[in-house]
Amino acid sequence: MMATRVNNQKVARKRKQSGKLLPYRVFISHSSLDKWIAGQMAEKVAEAGADYWLDVRDLPGGGDIRQEITQGVHECQEVIILFSPNSINSHWVSFEIGAASAKRKYLTPILNNVDYNSIPLIQGIKAIDLNDFGQYLTELRKRIKKRGQRQK
């Protein structure tokens, strides 16, 4: 598993050096108790034309969690955070928000059964209700298209 990850990183570096446009990637932050919802969100992100980073797929067993998350955020163009009653006090979700902020990533909070005003970390950032996830996907498609046009 570790050799595969190292090889994947080498391939990614080669693609960057060759000048080919890397896929637009979205980091999906969530509580492990919400992994089914996060998986559904990941499928929709992929259908919209972006790759994604999701812990169940991209975090290897035995890996350094902090390092893997930091690297995952670094490799993504943006981050979505699924806020739910399960994630609102999650240490890892807070860490992922910090990593995204440090890297100045585009950040979209997705709210699932929580009140925007109850989350001090995201005050001043436009949030989208999970029931309106289609709105996020429409905006994501526009950002992917805009990025593609800039790279031509």
Coordinates of C-alpha atoms in Angstrom, one line a residue:
M1 CA 0.0 0.0 0.0
M2 CA 2.8 2.5 0.9
A3 CA 4.7 1.7 -2.3
T4 CA 1.6 2.3 -4.3
R5 CA 1.1 5.7 -2.6
V6 CA 4.7 6.7 -3.3
N7 CA 4.3 5.6 -6.9
N8 CA 1.1 7.6 -7.2
Q9 CA 2.9 10.7 -5.8
K10 CA 5.7 10.2 -8.4
V11 CA 3.2 10.0 -11.2
A12 CA 1.4 13.2 -10.0
R13 CA 4.7 15.1 -9.9
K14 CA 5.6 13.9 -13.4
R15 CA 2.2 15.1 -14.7
K16 CA 2.8 18.5 -13.1
Q17 CA 6.2 18.7 -14.7
S18 CA 4.9 17.6 -18.1
G19 CA 2.6 20.6 -18.1
K20 CA -0.6 18.5 -18.2
L21 CA -3.5 19.8 -16.3
L22 CA -4.0 17.8 -13.1
P23 CA -7.6 16.9 -12.2
Y24 CA -9.6 19.4 -10.1
R25 CA -9.7 17.9 -6.6
V26 CA -12.1 18.5 -3.7
F27 CA -11.1 17.5 -0.1
I28 CA -14.2 16.2 1.7
S29 CA -14.0 16.8 5.5
H30 CA -16.5 15.0 7.7
S31 CA -17.0 13.0 10.9
S32 CA -16.4 9.2 10.5
L33 CA -20.0 8.8 11.8
D34 CA -21.2 10.6 8.6
K35 CA -19.1 8.5 6.2
W36 CA -22.2 7.3 4.2
I37 CA -23.3 10.9 3.5
A38 CA -19.7 11.9 2.7
G39 CA -19.5 9.0 0.2
Q40 CA -22.7 10.2 -1.5
M41 CA -21.2 13.7 -1.7
A42 CA -18.0 12.2 -3.2
E43 CA -20.0 10.4 -5.9
K44 CA -21.8 13.7 -6.8
V45 CA -18.5 15.6 -6.9
A46 CA -17.1 13.0 -9.3
E47 CA -20.2 13.2 -11.5
A48 CA -19.6 17.0 -11.6
G49 CA -16.2 16.4 -13.1
A50 CA -13.8 16.6 -10.1
D51 CA -11.7 14.1 -8.3
Y52 CA -11.9 14.0 -4.5
W53 CA -9.9 13.2 -1.4
L54 CA -11.9 11.1 1.1
D55 CA -10.4 9.4 4.1
V56 CA -11.9 6.0 3.5
R57 CA -10.2 5.9 0.1
D58 CA -7.1 8.1 0.5
L59 CA -6.0 7.6 4.1
P60 CA -3.8 4.4 4.2
G61 CA -3.9 2.2 7.3
G62 CA -0.8 2.8 9.4
G63 CA -0.3 6.2 7.8
D64 CA 0.5 9.4 9.7
I65 CA -3.0 10.9 9.9
R66 CA -1.9 14.6 10.3
Q67 CA 0.6 14.3 7.4
E68 CA -1.8 12.5 5.1
I69 CA -4.5 15.1 5.8
T70 CA -2.2 18.0 5.3
Q71 CA -0.9 16.5 2.0
G72 CA -4.5 15.8 0.9
V73 CA -5.5 19.4 1.5
H74 CA -2.4 20.6 -0.3
E75 CA -3.2 18.5 -3.4
C76 CA -6.8 19.8 -3.6
Q77 CA -8.1 23.0 -5.1
E78 CA -10.9 23.3 -2.5
V79 CA -12.4 21.8 0.6
I80 CA -15.9 21.1 1.6
I81 CA -16.8 20.5 5.2
L82 CA -19.8 18.4 6.2
F83 CA -21.1 20.0 9.4
S84 CA -23.5 17.7 11.3
P85 CA -24.2 17.1 15.0
N86 CA -21.5 14.4 14.7
S87 CA -18.8 16.7 13.3
I88 CA -19.4 20.0 15.0
N89 CA -17.0 19.2 17.8
S90 CA -14.7 16.8 15.9
H91 CA -11.0 17.4 16.5
W92 CA -10.2 16.1 13.0
V93 CA -12.7 18.3 11.3
S94 CA -11.2 21.3 13.1
F95 CA -7.7 20.2 12.1
E96 CA -8.8 19.9 8.4
I97 CA -10.3 23.4 8.6
G98 CA -7.0 24.7 10.0
A99 CA -5.1 22.9 7.2
A100 CA -7.4 24.4 4.5
S101 CA -7.1 27.9 6.0
A102 CA -3.3 27.7 6.2
K103 CA -3.2 26.7 2.5
R104 CA -5.8 29.4 1.7
K105 CA -8.1 26.8 0.0
Y106 CA -11.6 27.7 -1.2
L107 CA -13.8 26.4 1.6
T108 CA -17.5 25.6 1.5
P109 CA -19.3 24.5 4.7
I110 CA -22.2 22.0 4.0
L111 CA -24.7 22.1 6.8
N112 CA -26.6 18.9 7.8
N113 CA -29.1 19.5 10.7
V114 CA -26.9 22.2 12.3
D115 CA -27.4 25.9 12.7
Y116 CA -24.9 28.1 10.9
N117 CA -24.7 30.5 13.9
S118 CA -23.7 27.6 16.2
I119 CA -20.4 27.1 14.4
P120 CA -18.0 30.0 15.2
L121 CA -15.3 28.5 12.9
I122 CA -17.3 29.4 9.8
Q123 CA -18.7 32.8 10.6
G124 CA -18.3 35.0 7.5
I125 CA -18.2 32.1 5.1
K126 CA -21.2 31.3 2.9
A127 CA -22.6 27.9 3.9
I128 CA -24.9 25.6 1.8
D129 CA -27.5 23.3 3.3
L130 CA -27.0 19.6 2.5
N131 CA -30.5 19.7 0.9
D132 CA -29.2 22.3 -1.5
F133 CA -26.0 20.3 -2.4
G134 CA -27.0 20.7 -6.1
Q135 CA -26.2 24.4 -5.7
Y136 CA -22.7 23.6 -4.6
L137 CA -22.3 21.2 -7.5
T138 CA -23.4 23.9 -10.0
E139 CA -20.8 26.3 -8.5
L140 CA -18.1 23.6 -8.6
R141 CA -18.7 22.9 -12.3
K142 CA -18.3 26.6 -13.0
R143 CA -14.9 26.7 -11.1
I144 CA -13.7 23.5 -12.9
K145 CA -14.7 25.1 -16.3
K146 CA -13.0 28.4 -15.4
R147 CA -9.8 26.6 -14.3
G148 CA -9.8 24.7 -17.6
Q149 CA -10.1 27.9 -19.6
R150 CA -7.2 29.6 -17.7
Q151 CA -4.9 26.6 -18.4
K152 CA -5.4 26.7 -22.2

